[in-house]
């Protein structure tokens, strides 16, 4: 044992790697270790501070599950069908907007189409109903006219509320007219003219005695007024169709809350 110790010491002395200049190859210096650990701590602290200062929306997006990403990349069949129908509606509405401006294919007929649309506007109908109500002398006529006035006012309020909720723009960037602003008919969905003419035609068919030719003309008038709004680029096709549906529902609502003759006379006396 005593003889082996001097031999091992001599071997260590003769080993080149044990010299001072090669000492860093065997074991790293403490200074390097401390600098590396401090840099790692600083980077970790910076990352934590960045994560705290990051936007909550970005944090939510980073925490999204893979399944949610797959759902966004692969939409459902209902979403694809709805977007496809919406694209078809916009495309067809733009093609049918033949009187949207003077440069359109039917631009010369724009004035006549606008005149047809005025026949379905709310302000002329309300003014005409009030005039007829003042001049009416029969109880039955006053009852019908008072309920018609109620239906017209209800139509303006319901359509204006639905348009404010939907806030859908028309296929063309067309500024609403003065009469449209008065009846708050500034958005596209649902079409106020379509709902009004549908309600009026159904109301007249139920409460007026008309010959068959007049009944056919009344239905044709309602259809022409509704689709004239598509021709001038004010509404989409679905806006007009939904307007017809809402107009029929409004008529059913007026029939449910129909005011009797006594109620109408009481309101007229107050007025």
PDB file of C-alpha atoms in Angstrom:
ATOM      1  CA  UNK A   1       0.000   0.000   0.000  1.00  0.00           C
ATOM      2  CA  UNK A   2       2.647   2.643   0.825  1.00  0.00           C
ATOM      3  CA  UNK A   3       4.449   1.856  -2.443  1.00  0.00           C
ATOM      4  CA  UNK A   4       1.275   2.151  -4.542  1.00  0.00           C
ATOM      5  CA  UNK A   5       0.430   5.635  -3.208  1.00  0.00           C
ATOM      6  CA  UNK A   6       3.600   7.302  -4.539  1.00  0.00           C
ATOM      7  CA  UNK A   7       3.006   5.604  -7.900  1.00  0.00           C
ATOM      8  CA  UNK A   8      -0.547   6.970  -8.186  1.00  0.00           C
ATOM      9  CA  UNK A   9       0.669  10.414  -7.213  1.00  0.00           C
ATOM     10  CA  UNK A  10       3.352  10.278  -9.880  1.00  0.00           C
ATOM     11  CA  UNK A  11       0.740   9.221 -12.461  1.00  0.00           C
ATOM     12  CA  UNK A  12      -1.469  12.139 -11.493  1.00  0.00           C
ATOM     13  CA  UNK A  13       1.444  14.522 -11.832  1.00  0.00           C
ATOM     14  CA  UNK A  14       2.343  13.196 -15.268  1.00  0.00           C
ATOM     15  CA  UNK A  15      -1.317  13.375 -16.504  1.00  0.00           C
ATOM     16  CA  UNK A  16      -1.647  16.279 -18.917  1.00  0.00           C
ATOM     17  CA  UNK A  17      -5.341  16.874 -18.156  1.00  0.00           C
ATOM     18  CA  UNK A  18      -4.525  17.670 -14.548  1.00  0.00           C
ATOM     19  CA  UNK A  19      -2.650  20.823 -15.521  1.00  0.00           C
ATOM     20  CA  UNK A  20      -4.224  24.193 -14.733  1.00  0.00           C
ATOM     21  CA  UNK A  21      -4.802  25.194 -18.360  1.00  0.00           C
ATOM     22  CA  UNK A  22      -6.780  21.999 -19.017  1.00  0.00           C
ATOM     23  CA  UNK A  23      -8.707  22.043 -15.761  1.00  0.00           C
ATOM     24  CA  UNK A  24     -11.876  23.457 -17.367  1.00  0.00           C
ATOM     25  CA  UNK A  25     -12.159  20.372 -19.578  1.00  0.00           C
ATOM     26  CA  UNK A  26     -12.640  18.086 -16.586  1.00  0.00           C
ATOM     27  CA  UNK A  27     -15.005  20.211 -14.498  1.00  0.00           C
ATOM     28  CA  UNK A  28     -16.737  23.564 -15.254  1.00  0.00           C
ATOM     29  CA  UNK A  29     -15.821  26.627 -13.298  1.00  0.00           C
ATOM     30  CA  UNK A  30     -18.163  27.810 -10.538  1.00  0.00           C
ATOM     31  CA  UNK A  31     -18.438  31.224 -12.103  1.00  0.00           C
ATOM     32  CA  UNK A  32     -19.801  29.751 -15.318  1.00  0.00           C
ATOM     33  CA  UNK A  33     -22.313  27.654 -13.404  1.00  0.00           C
ATOM     34  CA  UNK A  34     -23.501  30.642 -11.430  1.00  0.00           C
ATOM     35  CA  UNK A  35     -23.812  32.808 -14.559  1.00  0.00           C
ATOM     36  CA  UNK A  36     -25.758  30.083 -16.352  1.00  0.00           C
ATOM     37  CA  UNK A  37     -28.102  29.558 -13.440  1.00  0.00           C
ATOM     38  CA  UNK A  38     -28.647  33.302 -13.038  1.00  0.00           C
ATOM     39  CA  UNK A  39     -29.389  33.687 -16.759  1.00  0.00           C
ATOM     40  CA  UNK A  40     -31.870  30.824 -16.562  1.00  0.00           C
ATOM     41  CA  UNK A  41     -33.585  32.452 -13.574  1.00  0.00           C
ATOM     42  CA  UNK A  42     -33.757  35.795 -15.345  1.00  0.00           C
ATOM     43  CA  UNK A  43     -35.218  34.229 -18.476  1.00  0.00           C
ATOM     44  CA  UNK A  44     -37.746  32.333 -16.374  1.00  0.00           C
ATOM     45  CA  UNK A  45     -38.753  35.499 -14.546  1.00  0.00           C
ATOM     46  CA  UNK A  46     -39.049  37.400 -17.839  1.00  0.00           C
ATOM     47  CA  UNK A  47     -41.220  34.639 -19.267  1.00  0.00           C
ATOM     48  CA  UNK A  48     -43.471  34.678 -16.199  1.00  0.00           C
ATOM     49  CA  UNK A  49     -43.785  38.466 -16.361  1.00  0.00           C
ATOM     50  CA  UNK A  50     -44.617  38.281 -20.078  1.00  0.00           C
ATOM     51  CA  UNK A  51     -47.255  35.642 -19.415  1.00  0.00           C
ATOM     52  CA  UNK A  52     -48.804  37.835 -16.702  1.00  0.00           C
ATOM     53  CA  UNK A  53     -48.776  40.921 -18.934  1.00  0.00           C
ATOM     54  CA  UNK A  54     -50.151  39.091 -21.964  1.00  0.00           C
ATOM     55  CA  UNK A  55     -53.657  39.705 -23.149  1.00  0.00           C
ATOM     56  CA  UNK A  56     -56.299  37.439 -21.478  1.00  0.00           C
ATOM     57  CA  UNK A  57     -57.676  36.692 -24.959  1.00  0.00           C
ATOM     58  CA  UNK A  58     -54.265  35.394 -26.080  1.00  0.00           C
ATOM     59  CA  UNK A  59     -53.999  33.289 -22.927  1.00  0.00           C
ATOM     60  CA  UNK A  60     -57.427  31.814 -23.631  1.00  0.00           C
ATOM     61  CA  UNK A  61     -56.428  31.018 -27.197  1.00  0.00           C
ATOM     62  CA  UNK A  62     -53.221  29.337 -26.032  1.00  0.00           C
ATOM     63  CA  UNK A  63     -55.222  27.227 -23.567  1.00  0.00           C
ATOM     64  CA  UNK A  64     -57.672  26.017 -26.201  1.00  0.00           C
ATOM     65  CA  UNK A  65     -58.024  22.305 -26.484  1.00  0.00           C
ATOM     66  CA  UNK A  66     -56.997  20.513 -29.664  1.00  0.00           C
ATOM     67  CA  UNK A  67     -60.623  19.487 -30.138  1.00  0.00           C
ATOM     68  CA  UNK A  68     -61.674  23.143 -30.298  1.00  0.00           C
ATOM     69  CA  UNK A  69     -59.053  23.844 -32.929  1.00  0.00           C
ATOM     70  CA  UNK A  70     -60.326  20.904 -34.942  1.00  0.00           C
ATOM     71  CA  UNK A  71     -63.891  22.219 -34.631  1.00  0.00           C
ATOM     72  CA  UNK A  72     -62.787  25.589 -35.981  1.00  0.00           C
ATOM     73  CA  UNK A  73     -60.896  23.998 -38.861  1.00  0.00           C
ATOM     74  CA  UNK A  74     -63.741  21.572 -39.597  1.00  0.00           C
ATOM     75  CA  UNK A  75     -67.068  23.475 -39.286  1.00  0.00           C
ATOM     76  CA  UNK A  76     -70.310  21.617 -38.873  1.00  0.00           C
ATOM     77  CA  UNK A  77     -72.610  20.682 -41.724  1.00  0.00           C
ATOM     78  CA  UNK A  78     -75.191  23.221 -40.539  1.00  0.00           C
ATOM     79  CA  UNK A  79     -72.606  26.009 -40.642  1.00  0.00           C
ATOM     80  CA  UNK A  80     -71.511  25.064 -44.160  1.00  0.00           C
ATOM     81  CA  UNK A  81     -75.129  24.863 -45.366  1.00  0.00           C
ATOM     82  CA  UNK A  82     -76.037  28.212 -43.780  1.00  0.00           C
ATOM     83  CA  UNK A  83     -73.004  29.985 -45.256  1.00  0.00           C
ATOM     84  CA  UNK A  84     -73.715  28.464 -48.677  1.00  0.00           C
ATOM     85  CA  UNK A  85     -77.348  29.618 -48.630  1.00  0.00           C
ATOM     86  CA  UNK A  86     -76.254  33.061 -47.472  1.00  0.00           C
ATOM     87  CA  UNK A  87     -73.768  33.315 -50.343  1.00  0.00           C
ATOM     88  CA  UNK A  88     -76.440  32.230 -52.857  1.00  0.00           C
ATOM     89  CA  UNK A  89     -78.863  34.807 -51.416  1.00  0.00           C
ATOM     90  CA  UNK A  90     -76.330  37.639 -51.749  1.00  0.00           C
ATOM     91  CA  UNK A  91     -75.330  36.600 -55.272  1.00  0.00           C
ATOM     92  CA  UNK A  92     -78.920  36.308 -56.528  1.00  0.00           C
ATOM     93  CA  UNK A  93     -79.944  39.566 -54.849  1.00  0.00           C
ATOM     94  CA  UNK A  94     -77.095  41.421 -56.550  1.00  0.00           C
ATOM     95  CA  UNK A  95     -78.063  39.969 -59.914  1.00  0.00           C
ATOM     96  CA  UNK A  96     -81.707  40.952 -59.447  1.00  0.00           C
ATOM     97  CA  UNK A  97     -80.744  44.485 -58.423  1.00  0.00           C
ATOM     98  CA  UNK A  98     -81.261  45.687 -61.992  1.00  0.00           C
ATOM     99  CA  UNK A  99     -82.381  49.164 -60.838  1.00  0.00           C
ATOM    100  CA  UNK A 100     -79.858  49.674 -58.061  1.00  0.00           C
ATOM    101  CA  UNK A 101     -78.395  52.767 -59.771  1.00  0.00           C
ATOM    102  CA  UNK A 102     -78.611  54.705 -63.020  1.00  0.00           C
ATOM    103  CA  UNK A 103     -75.806  52.672 -64.554  1.00  0.00           C
ATOM    104  CA  UNK A 104     -77.645  49.360 -64.019  1.00  0.00           C
ATOM    105  CA  UNK A 105     -79.272  47.446 -66.867  1.00  0.00           C
ATOM    106  CA  UNK A 106     -82.740  48.760 -65.938  1.00  0.00           C
ATOM    107  CA  UNK A 107     -81.534  52.074 -64.521  1.00  0.00           C
ATOM    108  CA  UNK A 108     -84.069  54.067 -66.550  1.00  0.00           C
ATOM    109  CA  UNK A 109     -86.970  52.325 -64.760  1.00  0.00           C
ATOM    110  CA  UNK A 110     -85.661  53.186 -61.296  1.00  0.00           C
ATOM    111  CA  UNK A 111     -88.124  56.073 -60.816  1.00  0.00           C
ATOM    112  CA  UNK A 112     -91.102  53.876 -61.680  1.00  0.00           C
ATOM    113  CA  UNK A 113     -89.911  51.120 -59.326  1.00  0.00           C
ATOM    114  CA  UNK A 114     -89.470  53.671 -56.539  1.00  0.00           C
ATOM    115  CA  UNK A 115     -93.003  54.925 -57.164  1.00  0.00           C
ATOM    116  CA  UNK A 116     -94.274  51.352 -56.839  1.00  0.00           C
ATOM    117  CA  UNK A 117     -92.414  51.054 -53.540  1.00  0.00           C
ATOM    118  CA  UNK A 118     -94.062  54.224 -52.193  1.00  0.00           C
ATOM    119  CA  UNK A 119     -97.468  52.516 -52.548  1.00  0.00           C
ATOM    120  CA  UNK A 120     -96.359  50.118 -49.839  1.00  0.00           C
ATOM    121  CA  UNK A 121     -94.847  52.705 -47.514  1.00  0.00           C
ATOM    122  CA  UNK A 122     -96.230  53.179 -44.022  1.00  0.00           C
ATOM    123  CA  UNK A 123     -96.614  56.973 -43.931  1.00  0.00           C
ATOM    124  CA  UNK A 124     -99.093  57.246 -46.878  1.00  0.00           C
ATOM    125  CA  UNK A 125    -101.129  54.356 -45.499  1.00  0.00           C
ATOM    126  CA  UNK A 126    -101.319  55.834 -41.990  1.00  0.00           C
ATOM    127  CA  UNK A 127    -102.272  59.262 -43.370  1.00  0.00           C
ATOM    128  CA  UNK A 128    -104.920  57.742 -45.662  1.00  0.00           C
ATOM    129  CA  UNK A 129    -106.376  55.653 -42.830  1.00  0.00           C
ATOM    130  CA  UNK A 130    -106.668  58.709 -40.576  1.00  0.00           C
ATOM    131  CA  UNK A 131    -108.419  60.697 -43.329  1.00  0.00           C
ATOM    132  CA  UNK A 132    -110.877  57.865 -43.984  1.00  0.00           C
ATOM    133  CA  UNK A 133    -111.466  57.489 -40.242  1.00  0.00           C
ATOM    134  CA  UNK A 134    -112.374  61.165 -39.912  1.00  0.00           C
ATOM    135  CA  UNK A 135    -114.759  61.002 -42.855  1.00  0.00           C
ATOM    136  CA  UNK A 136    -116.319  57.646 -41.899  1.00  0.00           C
ATOM    137  CA  UNK A 137    -119.852  57.815 -40.466  1.00  0.00           C
ATOM    138  CA  UNK A 138    -120.646  54.117 -39.899  1.00  0.00           C
ATOM    139  CA  UNK A 139    -119.711  52.087 -36.834  1.00  0.00           C
ATOM    140  CA  UNK A 140    -118.568  49.108 -38.902  1.00  0.00           C
ATOM    141  CA  UNK A 141    -116.307  51.283 -41.041  1.00  0.00           C
ATOM    142  CA  UNK A 142    -114.790  52.994 -38.013  1.00  0.00           C
ATOM    143  CA  UNK A 143    -114.147  49.616 -36.378  1.00  0.00           C
ATOM    144  CA  UNK A 144    -112.288  48.307 -39.431  1.00  0.00           C
ATOM    145  CA  UNK A 145    -110.315  51.518 -39.855  1.00  0.00           C
ATOM    146  CA  UNK A 146    -109.276  51.681 -36.193  1.00  0.00           C
ATOM    147  CA  UNK A 147    -107.996  48.115 -36.302  1.00  0.00           C
ATOM    148  CA  UNK A 148    -106.227  48.852 -39.589  1.00  0.00           C
ATOM    149  CA  UNK A 149    -104.523  51.837 -37.956  1.00  0.00           C
ATOM    150  CA  UNK A 150    -103.485  49.617 -35.059  1.00  0.00           C
ATOM    151  CA  UNK A 151    -102.062  47.069 -37.513  1.00  0.00           C
ATOM    152  CA  UNK A 152    -100.050  49.728 -39.367  1.00  0.00           C
ATOM    153  CA  UNK A 153     -98.573  51.179 -36.182  1.00  0.00           C
ATOM    154  CA  UNK A 154     -97.780  47.712 -34.894  1.00  0.00           C
ATOM    155  CA  UNK A 155     -96.068  46.834 -38.183  1.00  0.00           C
ATOM    156  CA  UNK A 156     -93.783  49.886 -37.983  1.00  0.00           C
ATOM    157  CA  UNK A 157     -92.760  49.148 -34.381  1.00  0.00           C
ATOM    158  CA  UNK A 158     -92.180  45.404 -34.870  1.00  0.00           C
ATOM    159  CA  UNK A 159     -90.181  45.790 -38.087  1.00  0.00           C
ATOM    160  CA  UNK A 160     -88.100  48.630 -36.640  1.00  0.00           C
ATOM    161  CA  UNK A 161     -87.282  46.525 -33.577  1.00  0.00           C
ATOM    162  CA  UNK A 162     -86.315  43.486 -35.650  1.00  0.00           C
ATOM    163  CA  UNK A 163     -84.151  45.593 -37.946  1.00  0.00           C
ATOM    164  CA  UNK A 164     -82.334  47.122 -34.982  1.00  0.00           C
ATOM    165  CA  UNK A 165     -81.636  43.643 -33.659  1.00  0.00           C
ATOM    166  CA  UNK A 166     -80.457  42.164 -36.976  1.00  0.00           C
ATOM    167  CA  UNK A 167     -78.680  45.279 -38.364  1.00  0.00           C
ATOM    168  CA  UNK A 168     -78.268  43.629 -41.752  1.00  0.00           C
ATOM    169  CA  UNK A 169     -77.150  45.817 -44.623  1.00  0.00           C
ATOM    170  CA  UNK A 170     -78.642  45.588 -48.096  1.00  0.00           C
ATOM    171  CA  UNK A 171     -76.856  44.088 -51.111  1.00  0.00           C
ATOM    172  CA  UNK A 172     -76.013  47.592 -52.370  1.00  0.00           C
ATOM    173  CA  UNK A 173     -74.896  50.620 -50.404  1.00  0.00           C
ATOM    174  CA  UNK A 174     -78.049  52.715 -50.891  1.00  0.00           C
ATOM    175  CA  UNK A 175     -78.936  55.571 -48.536  1.00  0.00           C
ATOM    176  CA  UNK A 176     -82.495  55.290 -47.148  1.00  0.00           C
ATOM    177  CA  UNK A 177     -84.929  58.030 -48.098  1.00  0.00           C
ATOM    178  CA  UNK A 178     -86.739  60.533 -45.888  1.00  0.00           C
ATOM    179  CA  UNK A 179     -89.838  58.348 -45.597  1.00  0.00           C
ATOM    180  CA  UNK A 180     -87.650  55.396 -44.589  1.00  0.00           C
ATOM    181  CA  UNK A 181     -86.121  57.417 -41.755  1.00  0.00           C
ATOM    182  CA  UNK A 182     -89.577  58.493 -40.569  1.00  0.00           C
ATOM    183  CA  UNK A 183     -90.686  54.855 -40.255  1.00  0.00           C
ATOM    184  CA  UNK A 184     -87.248  53.722 -38.960  1.00  0.00           C
ATOM    185  CA  UNK A 185     -86.894  51.413 -41.968  1.00  0.00           C
ATOM    186  CA  UNK A 186     -83.112  51.854 -42.296  1.00  0.00           C
ATOM    187  CA  UNK A 187     -81.844  48.257 -42.346  1.00  0.00           C
ATOM    188  CA  UNK A 188     -82.516  45.345 -44.675  1.00  0.00           C
ATOM    189  CA  UNK A 189     -83.865  42.490 -42.532  1.00  0.00           C
ATOM    190  CA  UNK A 190     -86.817  42.107 -42.559  1.00  0.00           C
ATOM    191  CA  UNK A 191     -88.169  44.168 -45.453  1.00  0.00           C
ATOM    192  CA  UNK A 192     -90.690  46.648 -44.030  1.00  0.00           C
ATOM    193  CA  UNK A 193     -92.512  47.150 -47.325  1.00  0.00           C
ATOM    194  CA  UNK A 194     -92.931  43.398 -47.771  1.00  0.00           C
ATOM    195  CA  UNK A 195     -94.326  42.882 -44.269  1.00  0.00           C
ATOM    196  CA  UNK A 196     -96.690  45.828 -44.683  1.00  0.00           C
ATOM    197  CA  UNK A 197     -98.147  44.840 -48.048  1.00  0.00           C
ATOM    198  CA  UNK A 198     -98.541  41.224 -46.914  1.00  0.00           C
ATOM    199  CA  UNK A 199    -100.421  42.355 -43.816  1.00  0.00           C
ATOM    200  CA  UNK A 200    -102.554  44.847 -45.785  1.00  0.00           C
ATOM    201  CA  UNK A 201    -103.479  42.405 -48.550  1.00  0.00           C
ATOM    202  CA  UNK A 202    -104.496  39.739 -46.034  1.00  0.00           C
ATOM    203  CA  UNK A 203    -106.429  42.311 -44.013  1.00  0.00           C
ATOM    204  CA  UNK A 204    -108.388  43.546 -47.054  1.00  0.00           C
ATOM    205  CA  UNK A 205    -109.047  40.022 -48.309  1.00  0.00           C
ATOM    206  CA  UNK A 206    -110.579  39.130 -44.936  1.00  0.00           C
ATOM    207  CA  UNK A 207    -112.543  42.283 -44.130  1.00  0.00           C
ATOM    208  CA  UNK A 208    -113.589  43.689 -47.512  1.00  0.00           C
ATOM    209  CA  UNK A 209    -115.952  42.176 -50.049  1.00  0.00           C
ATOM    210  CA  UNK A 210    -113.939  42.157 -53.272  1.00  0.00           C
ATOM    211  CA  UNK A 211    -114.483  40.534 -56.629  1.00  0.00           C
ATOM    212  CA  UNK A 212    -112.099  37.817 -57.760  1.00  0.00           C
ATOM    213  CA  UNK A 213    -110.179  40.063 -60.226  1.00  0.00           C
ATOM    214  CA  UNK A 214    -109.599  42.613 -57.461  1.00  0.00           C
ATOM    215  CA  UNK A 215    -108.398  39.867 -55.134  1.00  0.00           C
ATOM    216  CA  UNK A 216    -105.892  38.691 -57.755  1.00  0.00           C
ATOM    217  CA  UNK A 217    -104.720  42.263 -58.359  1.00  0.00           C
ATOM    218  CA  UNK A 218    -104.288  42.774 -54.610  1.00  0.00           C
ATOM    219  CA  UNK A 219    -102.040  39.721 -54.296  1.00  0.00           C
ATOM    220  CA  UNK A 220    -100.052  40.715 -57.397  1.00  0.00           C
ATOM    221  CA  UNK A 221     -99.613  44.224 -55.986  1.00  0.00           C
ATOM    222  CA  UNK A 222     -98.189  42.830 -52.761  1.00  0.00           C
ATOM    223  CA  UNK A 223     -95.745  40.587 -54.649  1.00  0.00           C
ATOM    224  CA  UNK A 224     -94.630  43.397 -56.987  1.00  0.00           C
ATOM    225  CA  UNK A 225     -94.046  45.843 -54.131  1.00  0.00           C
ATOM    226  CA  UNK A 226     -92.051  43.273 -52.190  1.00  0.00           C
ATOM    227  CA  UNK A 227     -89.732  42.287 -55.025  1.00  0.00           C
ATOM    228  CA  UNK A 228     -89.386  45.872 -56.241  1.00  0.00           C
ATOM    229  CA  UNK A 229     -87.244  46.371 -53.139  1.00  0.00           C
ATOM    230  CA  UNK A 230     -84.859  43.723 -54.449  1.00  0.00           C
ATOM    231  CA  UNK A 231     -84.764  45.343 -57.873  1.00  0.00           C
ATOM    232  CA  UNK A 232     -83.629  48.696 -56.504  1.00  0.00           C
ATOM    233  CA  UNK A 233     -80.954  46.952 -54.401  1.00  0.00           C
ATOM    234  CA  UNK A 234     -82.490  47.847 -51.049  1.00  0.00           C
ATOM    235  CA  UNK A 235     -83.149  44.317 -49.749  1.00  0.00           C
ATOM    236  CA  UNK A 236     -82.056  40.713 -50.247  1.00  0.00           C
ATOM    237  CA  UNK A 237     -84.449  38.032 -51.441  1.00  0.00           C
ATOM    238  CA  UNK A 238     -84.564  36.480 -47.958  1.00  0.00           C
ATOM    239  CA  UNK A 239     -85.375  39.898 -46.470  1.00  0.00           C
ATOM    240  CA  UNK A 240     -88.480  40.145 -48.666  1.00  0.00           C
ATOM    241  CA  UNK A 241     -89.571  36.549 -48.032  1.00  0.00           C
ATOM    242  CA  UNK A 242     -89.146  36.975 -44.284  1.00  0.00           C
ATOM    243  CA  UNK A 243     -91.098  40.248 -44.554  1.00  0.00           C
ATOM    244  CA  UNK A 244     -94.026  38.389 -46.121  1.00  0.00           C
ATOM    245  CA  UNK A 245     -93.942  35.881 -43.244  1.00  0.00           C
ATOM    246  CA  UNK A 246     -93.815  38.577 -40.574  1.00  0.00           C
ATOM    247  CA  UNK A 247     -96.642  40.446 -42.297  1.00  0.00           C
ATOM    248  CA  UNK A 248     -98.872  37.381 -42.125  1.00  0.00           C
ATOM    249  CA  UNK A 249     -97.979  36.854 -38.461  1.00  0.00           C
ATOM    250  CA  UNK A 250     -98.841  40.482 -37.718  1.00  0.00           C
ATOM    251  CA  UNK A 251    -102.224  40.023 -39.356  1.00  0.00           C
ATOM    252  CA  UNK A 252    -102.866  36.989 -37.131  1.00  0.00           C
ATOM    253  CA  UNK A 253    -101.860  39.034 -34.091  1.00  0.00           C
ATOM    254  CA  UNK A 254    -104.263  41.845 -35.013  1.00  0.00           C
ATOM    255  CA  UNK A 255    -107.052  39.301 -35.422  1.00  0.00           C
ATOM    256  CA  UNK A 256    -106.327  38.001 -31.909  1.00  0.00           C
ATOM    257  CA  UNK A 257    -106.450  41.457 -30.302  1.00  0.00           C
ATOM    258  CA  UNK A 258    -109.228  42.799 -32.534  1.00  0.00           C
ATOM    259  CA  UNK A 259    -110.854  45.863 -30.967  1.00  0.00           C
ATOM    260  CA  UNK A 260    -114.624  45.810 -30.719  1.00  0.00           C
ATOM    261  CA  UNK A 261    -116.897  48.607 -31.925  1.00  0.00           C
ATOM    262  CA  UNK A 262    -117.392  49.954 -28.384  1.00  0.00           C
ATOM    263  CA  UNK A 263    -113.644  50.138 -27.803  1.00  0.00           C
ATOM    264  CA  UNK A 264    -113.136  51.912 -31.108  1.00  0.00           C
ATOM    265  CA  UNK A 265    -115.852  54.455 -30.294  1.00  0.00           C
ATOM    266  CA  UNK A 266    -114.304  55.121 -26.898  1.00  0.00           C
ATOM    267  CA  UNK A 267    -110.872  55.741 -28.501  1.00  0.00           C
ATOM    268  CA  UNK A 268    -112.371  57.982 -31.167  1.00  0.00           C
ATOM    269  CA  UNK A 269    -114.189  60.046 -28.534  1.00  0.00           C
ATOM    270  CA  UNK A 270    -110.951  60.478 -26.563  1.00  0.00           C
ATOM    271  CA  UNK A 271    -109.146  61.489 -29.729  1.00  0.00           C
TER     272      UNK A 271
END
